CSV table of C-alpha atoms and ligand atoms in Angstrom, one decimal:
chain,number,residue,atom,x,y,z
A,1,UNK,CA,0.0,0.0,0.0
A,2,UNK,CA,2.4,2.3,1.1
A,3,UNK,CA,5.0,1.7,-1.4
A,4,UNK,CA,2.8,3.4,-4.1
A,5,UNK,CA,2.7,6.4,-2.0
A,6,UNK,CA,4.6,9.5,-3.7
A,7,UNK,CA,7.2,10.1,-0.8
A,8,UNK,CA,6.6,11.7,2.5
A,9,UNK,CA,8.0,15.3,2.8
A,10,UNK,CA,10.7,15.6,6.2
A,11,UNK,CA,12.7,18.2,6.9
A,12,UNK,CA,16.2,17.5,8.9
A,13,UNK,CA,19.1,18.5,10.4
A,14,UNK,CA,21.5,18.6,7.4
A,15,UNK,CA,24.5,16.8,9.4
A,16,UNK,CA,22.0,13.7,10.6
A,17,UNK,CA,22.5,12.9,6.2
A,18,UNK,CA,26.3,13.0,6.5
A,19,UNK,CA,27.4,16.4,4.8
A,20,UNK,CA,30.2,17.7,6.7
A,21,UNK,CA,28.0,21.4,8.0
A,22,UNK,CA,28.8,21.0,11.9
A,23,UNK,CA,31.2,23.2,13.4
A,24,UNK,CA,33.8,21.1,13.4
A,25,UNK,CA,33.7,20.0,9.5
A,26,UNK,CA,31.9,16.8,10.8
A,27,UNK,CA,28.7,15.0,10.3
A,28,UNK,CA,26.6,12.8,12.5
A,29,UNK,CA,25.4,10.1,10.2
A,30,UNK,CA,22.4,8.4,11.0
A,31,UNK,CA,22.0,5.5,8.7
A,32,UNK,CA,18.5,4.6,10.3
A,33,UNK,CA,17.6,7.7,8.6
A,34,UNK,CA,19.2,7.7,5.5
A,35,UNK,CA,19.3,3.8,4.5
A,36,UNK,CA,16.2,2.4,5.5
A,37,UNK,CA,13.7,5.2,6.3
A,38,UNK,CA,14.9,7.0,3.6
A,39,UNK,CA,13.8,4.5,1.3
A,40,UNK,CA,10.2,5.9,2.1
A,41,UNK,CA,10.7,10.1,2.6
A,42,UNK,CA,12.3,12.6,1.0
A,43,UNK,CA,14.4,15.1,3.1
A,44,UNK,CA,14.4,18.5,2.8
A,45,UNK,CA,18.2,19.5,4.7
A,46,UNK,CA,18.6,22.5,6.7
A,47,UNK,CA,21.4,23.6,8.7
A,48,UNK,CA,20.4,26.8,10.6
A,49,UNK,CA,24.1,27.7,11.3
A,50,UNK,CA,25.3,27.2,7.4
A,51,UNK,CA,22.3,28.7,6.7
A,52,UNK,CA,22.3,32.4,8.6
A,53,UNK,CA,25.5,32.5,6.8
A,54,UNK,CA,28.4,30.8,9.0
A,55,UNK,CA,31.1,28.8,7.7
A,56,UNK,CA,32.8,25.4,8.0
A,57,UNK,CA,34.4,24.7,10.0
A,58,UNK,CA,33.5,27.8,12.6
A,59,UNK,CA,33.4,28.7,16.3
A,60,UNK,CA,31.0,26.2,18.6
A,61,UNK,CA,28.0,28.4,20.2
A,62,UNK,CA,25.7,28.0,22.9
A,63,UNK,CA,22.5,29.2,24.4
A,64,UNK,CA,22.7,31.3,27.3
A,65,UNK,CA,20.8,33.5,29.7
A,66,UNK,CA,16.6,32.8,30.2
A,67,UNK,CA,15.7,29.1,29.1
A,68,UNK,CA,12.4,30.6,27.7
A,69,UNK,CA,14.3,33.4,25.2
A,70,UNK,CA,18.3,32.3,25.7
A,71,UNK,CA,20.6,33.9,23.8
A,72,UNK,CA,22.9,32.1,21.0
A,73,UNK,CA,26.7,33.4,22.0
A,74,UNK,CA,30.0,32.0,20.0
A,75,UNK,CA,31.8,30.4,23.1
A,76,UNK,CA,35.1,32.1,23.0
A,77,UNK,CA,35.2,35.3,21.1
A,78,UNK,CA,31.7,36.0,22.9
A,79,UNK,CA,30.1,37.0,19.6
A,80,UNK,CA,25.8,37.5,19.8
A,81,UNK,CA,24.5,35.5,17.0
A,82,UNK,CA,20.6,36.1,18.0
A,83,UNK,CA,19.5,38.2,15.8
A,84,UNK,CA,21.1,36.9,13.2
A,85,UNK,CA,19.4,32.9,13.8
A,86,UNK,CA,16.1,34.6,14.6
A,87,UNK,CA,16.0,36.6,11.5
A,88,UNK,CA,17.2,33.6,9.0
A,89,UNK,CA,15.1,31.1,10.7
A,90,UNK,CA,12.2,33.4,10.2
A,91,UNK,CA,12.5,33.6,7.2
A,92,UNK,CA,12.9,29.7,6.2
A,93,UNK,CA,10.5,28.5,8.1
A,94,UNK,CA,7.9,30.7,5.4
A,95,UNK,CA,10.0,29.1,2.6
A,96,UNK,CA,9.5,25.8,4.5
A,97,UNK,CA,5.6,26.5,3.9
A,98,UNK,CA,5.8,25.4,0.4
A,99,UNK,CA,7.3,22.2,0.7
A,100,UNK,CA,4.3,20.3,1.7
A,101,UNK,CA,6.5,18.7,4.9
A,102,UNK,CA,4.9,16.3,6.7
A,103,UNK,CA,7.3,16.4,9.9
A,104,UNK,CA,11.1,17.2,11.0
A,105,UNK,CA,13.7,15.3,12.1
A,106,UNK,CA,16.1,17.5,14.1
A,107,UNK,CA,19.3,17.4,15.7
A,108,UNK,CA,19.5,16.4,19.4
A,109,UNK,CA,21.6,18.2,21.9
A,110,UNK,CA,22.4,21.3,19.4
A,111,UNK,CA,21.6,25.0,20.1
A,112,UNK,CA,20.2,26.0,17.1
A,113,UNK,CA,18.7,22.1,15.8
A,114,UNK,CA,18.0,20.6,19.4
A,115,UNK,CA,13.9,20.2,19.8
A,116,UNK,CA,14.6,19.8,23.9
A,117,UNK,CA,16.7,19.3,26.8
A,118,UNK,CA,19.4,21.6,25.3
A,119,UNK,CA,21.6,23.2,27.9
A,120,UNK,CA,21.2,27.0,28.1
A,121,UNK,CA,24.0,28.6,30.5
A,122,UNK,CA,22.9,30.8,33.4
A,123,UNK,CA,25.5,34.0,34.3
A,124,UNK,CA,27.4,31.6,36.5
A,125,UNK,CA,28.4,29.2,33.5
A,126,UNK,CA,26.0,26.3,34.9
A,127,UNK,CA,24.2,24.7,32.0
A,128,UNK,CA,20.4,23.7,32.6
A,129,UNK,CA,19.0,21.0,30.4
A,130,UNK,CA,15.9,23.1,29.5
A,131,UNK,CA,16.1,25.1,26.6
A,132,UNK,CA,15.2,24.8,23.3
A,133,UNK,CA,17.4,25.3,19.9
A,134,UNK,CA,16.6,28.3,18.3
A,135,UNK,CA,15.7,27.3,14.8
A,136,UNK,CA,13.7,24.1,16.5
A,137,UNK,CA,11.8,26.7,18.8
A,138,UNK,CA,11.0,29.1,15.6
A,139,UNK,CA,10.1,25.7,13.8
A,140,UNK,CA,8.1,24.0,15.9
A,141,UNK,CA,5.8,27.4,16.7
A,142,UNK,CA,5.2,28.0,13.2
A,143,UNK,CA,4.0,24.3,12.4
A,144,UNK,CA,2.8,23.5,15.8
A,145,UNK,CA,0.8,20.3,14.0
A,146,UNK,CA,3.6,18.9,12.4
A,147,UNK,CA,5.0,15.8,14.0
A,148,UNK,CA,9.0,16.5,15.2
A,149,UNK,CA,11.5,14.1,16.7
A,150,UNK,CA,15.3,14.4,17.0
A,151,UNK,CA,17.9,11.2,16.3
A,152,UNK,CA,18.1,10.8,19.8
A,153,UNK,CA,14.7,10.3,20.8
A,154,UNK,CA,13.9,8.1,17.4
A,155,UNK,CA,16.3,5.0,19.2
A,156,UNK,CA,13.5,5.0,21.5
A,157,UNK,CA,11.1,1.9,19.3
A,158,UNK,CA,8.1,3.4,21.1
A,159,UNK,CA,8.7,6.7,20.2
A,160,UNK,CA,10.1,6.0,16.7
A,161,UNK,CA,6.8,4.0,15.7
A,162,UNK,CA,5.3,6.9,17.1
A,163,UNK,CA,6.7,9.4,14.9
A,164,UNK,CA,6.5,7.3,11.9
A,165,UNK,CA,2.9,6.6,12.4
A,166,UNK,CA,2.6,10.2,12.6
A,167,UNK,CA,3.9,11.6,9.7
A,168,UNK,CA,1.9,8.6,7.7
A,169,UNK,CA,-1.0,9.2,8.8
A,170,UNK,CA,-0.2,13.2,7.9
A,171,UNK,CA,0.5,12.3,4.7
A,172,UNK,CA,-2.9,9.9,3.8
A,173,UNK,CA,-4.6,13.0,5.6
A,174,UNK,CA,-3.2,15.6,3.2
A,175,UNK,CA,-4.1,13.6,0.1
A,176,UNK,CA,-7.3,13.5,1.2
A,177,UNK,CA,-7.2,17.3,1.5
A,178,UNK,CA,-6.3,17.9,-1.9
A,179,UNK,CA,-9.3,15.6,-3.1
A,180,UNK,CA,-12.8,16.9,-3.3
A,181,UNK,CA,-14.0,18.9,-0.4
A,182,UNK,CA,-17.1,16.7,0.9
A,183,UNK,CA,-17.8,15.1,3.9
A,184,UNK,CA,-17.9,11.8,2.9
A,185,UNK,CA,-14.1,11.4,2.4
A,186,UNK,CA,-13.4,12.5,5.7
A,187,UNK,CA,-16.0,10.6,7.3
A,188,UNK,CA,-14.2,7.3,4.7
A,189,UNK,CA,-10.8,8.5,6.7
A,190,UNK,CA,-12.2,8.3,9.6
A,191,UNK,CA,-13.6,4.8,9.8
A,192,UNK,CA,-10.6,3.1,8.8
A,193,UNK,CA,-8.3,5.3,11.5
A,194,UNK,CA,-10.8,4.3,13.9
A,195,UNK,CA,-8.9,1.2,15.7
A,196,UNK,CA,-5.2,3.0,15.4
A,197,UNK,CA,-6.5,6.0,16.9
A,198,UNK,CA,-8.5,3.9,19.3
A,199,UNK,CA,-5.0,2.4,20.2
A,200,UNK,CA,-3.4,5.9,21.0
A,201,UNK,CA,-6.1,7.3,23.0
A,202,UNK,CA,-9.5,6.0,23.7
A,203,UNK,CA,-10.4,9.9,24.7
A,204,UNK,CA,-10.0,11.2,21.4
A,205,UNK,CA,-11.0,8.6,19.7
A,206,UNK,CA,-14.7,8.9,21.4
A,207,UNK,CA,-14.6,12.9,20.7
A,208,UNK,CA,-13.7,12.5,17.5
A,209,UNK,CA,-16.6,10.2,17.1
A,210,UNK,CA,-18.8,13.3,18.7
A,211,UNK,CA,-17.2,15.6,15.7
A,212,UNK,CA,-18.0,12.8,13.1
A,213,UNK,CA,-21.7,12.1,14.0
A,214,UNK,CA,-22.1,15.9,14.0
A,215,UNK,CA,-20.2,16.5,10.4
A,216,UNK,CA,-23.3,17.9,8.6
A,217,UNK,CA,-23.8,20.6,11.2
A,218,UNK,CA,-20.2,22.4,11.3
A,219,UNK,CA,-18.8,24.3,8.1
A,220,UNK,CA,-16.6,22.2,6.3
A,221,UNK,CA,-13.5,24.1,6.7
A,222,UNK,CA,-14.2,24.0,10.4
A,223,UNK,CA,-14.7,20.2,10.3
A,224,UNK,CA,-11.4,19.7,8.9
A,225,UNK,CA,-9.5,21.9,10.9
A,226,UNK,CA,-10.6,20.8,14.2
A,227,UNK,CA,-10.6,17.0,13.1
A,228,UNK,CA,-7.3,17.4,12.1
A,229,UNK,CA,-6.1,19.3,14.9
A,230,UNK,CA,-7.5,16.2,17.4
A,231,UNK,CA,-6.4,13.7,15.2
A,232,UNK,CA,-2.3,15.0,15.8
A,233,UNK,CA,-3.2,15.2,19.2
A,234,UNK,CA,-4.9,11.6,19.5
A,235,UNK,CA,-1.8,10.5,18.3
A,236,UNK,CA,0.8,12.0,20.0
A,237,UNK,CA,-0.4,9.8,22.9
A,238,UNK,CA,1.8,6.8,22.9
A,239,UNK,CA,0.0,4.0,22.2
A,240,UNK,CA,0.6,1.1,25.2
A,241,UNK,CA,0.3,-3.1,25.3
A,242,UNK,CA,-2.2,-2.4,27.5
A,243,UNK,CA,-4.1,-0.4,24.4
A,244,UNK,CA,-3.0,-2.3,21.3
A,245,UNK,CA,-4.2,-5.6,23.4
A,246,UNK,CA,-7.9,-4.2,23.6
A,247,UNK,CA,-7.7,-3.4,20.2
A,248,UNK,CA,-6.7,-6.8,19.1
A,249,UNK,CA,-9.6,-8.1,21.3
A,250,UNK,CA,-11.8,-5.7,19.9
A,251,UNK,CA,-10.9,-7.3,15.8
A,252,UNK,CA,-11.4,-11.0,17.8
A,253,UNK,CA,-14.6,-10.1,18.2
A,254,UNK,CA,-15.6,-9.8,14.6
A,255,UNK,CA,-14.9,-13.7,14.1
A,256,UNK,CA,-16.6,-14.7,16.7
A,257,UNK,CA,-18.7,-17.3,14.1
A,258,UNK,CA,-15.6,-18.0,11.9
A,259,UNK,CA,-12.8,-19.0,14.6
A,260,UNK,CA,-13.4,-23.4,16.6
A,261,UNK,CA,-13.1,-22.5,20.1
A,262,UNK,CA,-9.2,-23.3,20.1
A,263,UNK,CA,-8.1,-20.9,17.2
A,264,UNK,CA,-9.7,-18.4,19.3
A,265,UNK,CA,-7.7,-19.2,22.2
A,266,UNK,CA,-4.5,-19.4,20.4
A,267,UNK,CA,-5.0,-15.8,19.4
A,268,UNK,CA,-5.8,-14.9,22.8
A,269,UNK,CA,-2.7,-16.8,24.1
A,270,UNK,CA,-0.6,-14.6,21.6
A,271,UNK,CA,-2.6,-11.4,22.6
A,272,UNK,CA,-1.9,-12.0,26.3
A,273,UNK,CA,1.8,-12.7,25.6
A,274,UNK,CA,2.0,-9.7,23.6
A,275,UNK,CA,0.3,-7.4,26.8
A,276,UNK,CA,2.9,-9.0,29.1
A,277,UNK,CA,5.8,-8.7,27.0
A,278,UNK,CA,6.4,-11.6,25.9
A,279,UNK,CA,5.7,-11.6,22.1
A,280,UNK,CA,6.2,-8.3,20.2
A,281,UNK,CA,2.9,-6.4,18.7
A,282,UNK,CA,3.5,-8.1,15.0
A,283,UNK,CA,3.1,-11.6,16.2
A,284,UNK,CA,-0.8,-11.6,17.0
A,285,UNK,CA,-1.4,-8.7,14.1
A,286,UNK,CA,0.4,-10.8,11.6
A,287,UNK,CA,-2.7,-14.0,13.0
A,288,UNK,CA,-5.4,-11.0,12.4
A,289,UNK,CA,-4.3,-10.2,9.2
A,290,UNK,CA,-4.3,-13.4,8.0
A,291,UNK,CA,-8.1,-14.3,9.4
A,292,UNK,CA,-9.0,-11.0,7.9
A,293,UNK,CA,-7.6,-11.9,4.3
A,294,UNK,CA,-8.9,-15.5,4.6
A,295,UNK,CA,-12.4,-14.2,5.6
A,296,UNK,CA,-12.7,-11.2,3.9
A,297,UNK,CA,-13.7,-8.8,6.7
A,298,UNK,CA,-14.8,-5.8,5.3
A,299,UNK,CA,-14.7,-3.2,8.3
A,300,UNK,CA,-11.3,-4.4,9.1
A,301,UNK,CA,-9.5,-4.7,5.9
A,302,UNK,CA,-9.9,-1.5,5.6
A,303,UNK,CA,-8.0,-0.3,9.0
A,304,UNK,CA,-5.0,1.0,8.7
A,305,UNK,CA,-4.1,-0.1,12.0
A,306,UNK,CA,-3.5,-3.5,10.6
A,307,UNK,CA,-0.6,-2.0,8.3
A,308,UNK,CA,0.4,1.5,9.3
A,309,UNK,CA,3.4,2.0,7.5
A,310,UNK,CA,5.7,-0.4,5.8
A,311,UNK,CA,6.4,-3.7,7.4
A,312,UNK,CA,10.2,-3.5,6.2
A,313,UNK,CA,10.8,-0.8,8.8
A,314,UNK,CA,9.9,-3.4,11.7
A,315,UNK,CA,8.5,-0.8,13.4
A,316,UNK,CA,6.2,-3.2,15.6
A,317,UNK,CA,9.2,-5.8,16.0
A,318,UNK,CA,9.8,-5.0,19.5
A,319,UNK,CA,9.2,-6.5,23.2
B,1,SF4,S1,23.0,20.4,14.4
B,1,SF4,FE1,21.9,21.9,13.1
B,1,SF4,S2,23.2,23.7,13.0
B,1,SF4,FE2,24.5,22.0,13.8
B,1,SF4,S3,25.4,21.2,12.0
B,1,SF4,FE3,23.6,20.0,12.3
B,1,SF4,S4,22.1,20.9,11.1
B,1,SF4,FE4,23.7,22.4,11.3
């Protein structure tokens, strides 16, 4: 399915695809990124500091001062580069606009790339973990629906399947934006999200349903904008064993008159062993798949929670 897709949109930090932009004349290479989830997006590079117009290699920087609006000072010839970040970073991020992007990947741990926890130095010298780079902090306020992660956080499998959930789902979501304008393709988009959403956050998933069963009385503009708005917020909540295992009971229950009494506890054995930790989430989806292709479930062969984004990324692989 998703291999048909044109390719999702992603900004990044320029150095996380190996060009030689850091301060140093270095890179940090992350071949997640490049070889294998690369095969699926196409990235957009930007390296704030090369950007504003600094060279390579150059002096290292840092944010100092209030962790709410630090400033970015060179470390040794004490040089003020805010302005100069603000202003270029203003100004890209309204170039950014036209590229369709369907998330960013930024740099961890970097005052101008870092999305969070990046030390910003109080008049002492004492670094506190709470700042935000100042590119990332321009970034994420002017797309504050796009789905952002730095290389750090994606070796985290929860949070990576997270992210690339995200910016799938983003992507389906803005093809069906450019379609017609009617109700009935957002209402289509909406049934077959139902279970993955349901597997984020039960919550939204319910008032979503209230905005659904309510879609001929709002504007449609207004529908889309706040169904969209919920659904990046439905799935920013990580989705749990405990969840995914009452969604897989919740599919069970559509072959209730198909499945002898002992296929059904097999799946319920692989369901259990996947809530406690034993079997990773692919094992019992792989069996629902396969009852869904051999009986032809029409509600559920349509759910993109049974195949989210591509399997080759073994995204659900995990214990
Ligand atoms: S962290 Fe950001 S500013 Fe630093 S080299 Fe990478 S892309 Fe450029």
């Amino acid at each position: 399915m998703e291999n048909s897709m044109e390719k999702i949109r992603l900004g990044i930090s320029s150095c996380l695809l190996g060009e030689n932009v850091r301060y140093d004349g270095g890179h940090r290479h992350d071949r997640f990124l490049t070889d294998t989830l690369g095969r699926y997006v196409e990235y957009i590079p930007v390296c704030p500091e090369v950007g504003c117009g600094l060279p390579v290699p150059r002096e290292a920087m840092r944010l100092e001062g209030d962790t709410d609006s630090p400033r970015l000072m060179t470390i040794r010839t004490r040089q003020d580069m805010t302005e100069r970040m603000e202003a270029w970073s203003k100004q890209r991020v309204k170039e950014l606009e036209k590229e369709g992007l369907c998330g960013f990947i930024f740099k961890s741990d970097s005052p101008s790339s870092g999305m969070e926890r990046i030390k910003v130095y109080n008049e002492k010298g004492v670094p506190v973990k709470k700042g935000v780079g100042m590119f990332a902090r321009i970034f994420i306020k002017h797309f504050p629906f796009l789905p952002v992660e730095d290389d750090g956080r994606l070796n985290d499998p929860v949070l990576r399947e997270n992210f690339i959930e995200r910016i799938f789902v983003l992507k389906r979501w803005r093809e069906m934006m450019m379609g017609k304008q009617g109700r009935g393709r957002l209402v289509d988009f909406h049934t077959r999200h139902k279970l993955l959403i349901l597997s984020h956050s039960p919550r939204h998933y319910q008032s979503m349903g209230r905005l659904i069963a309510k879609a001929n009385e709002v504007q449609i503009k207004e529908l889309r904008a706040q169904y969209q708005s919920i659904l990046m917020e439905a799935l920013i909540v990580k989705a749990t064993p405990k969840k995914n295992a009452n969604v897989l009971m919740h599919m069970m229950g559509y072959f209730k008159k198909e499945l002898t009494s002992g296929e059904k506890q097999e799946l319920l054995d692989l369901i259990n062993n996947y809530r406690e930790g034993r079997f990773p989430l692919i094992v019992p989806v792989t069996l629902i798949r396969h009852y869904v292709r051999k009986y032809n479930q029409p509600y559920l062969k349509e759910q993109i929670y049974l195949n989210p984004h591509p399997l080759e990324l073994q995204l659900r692989n995990h214990v």
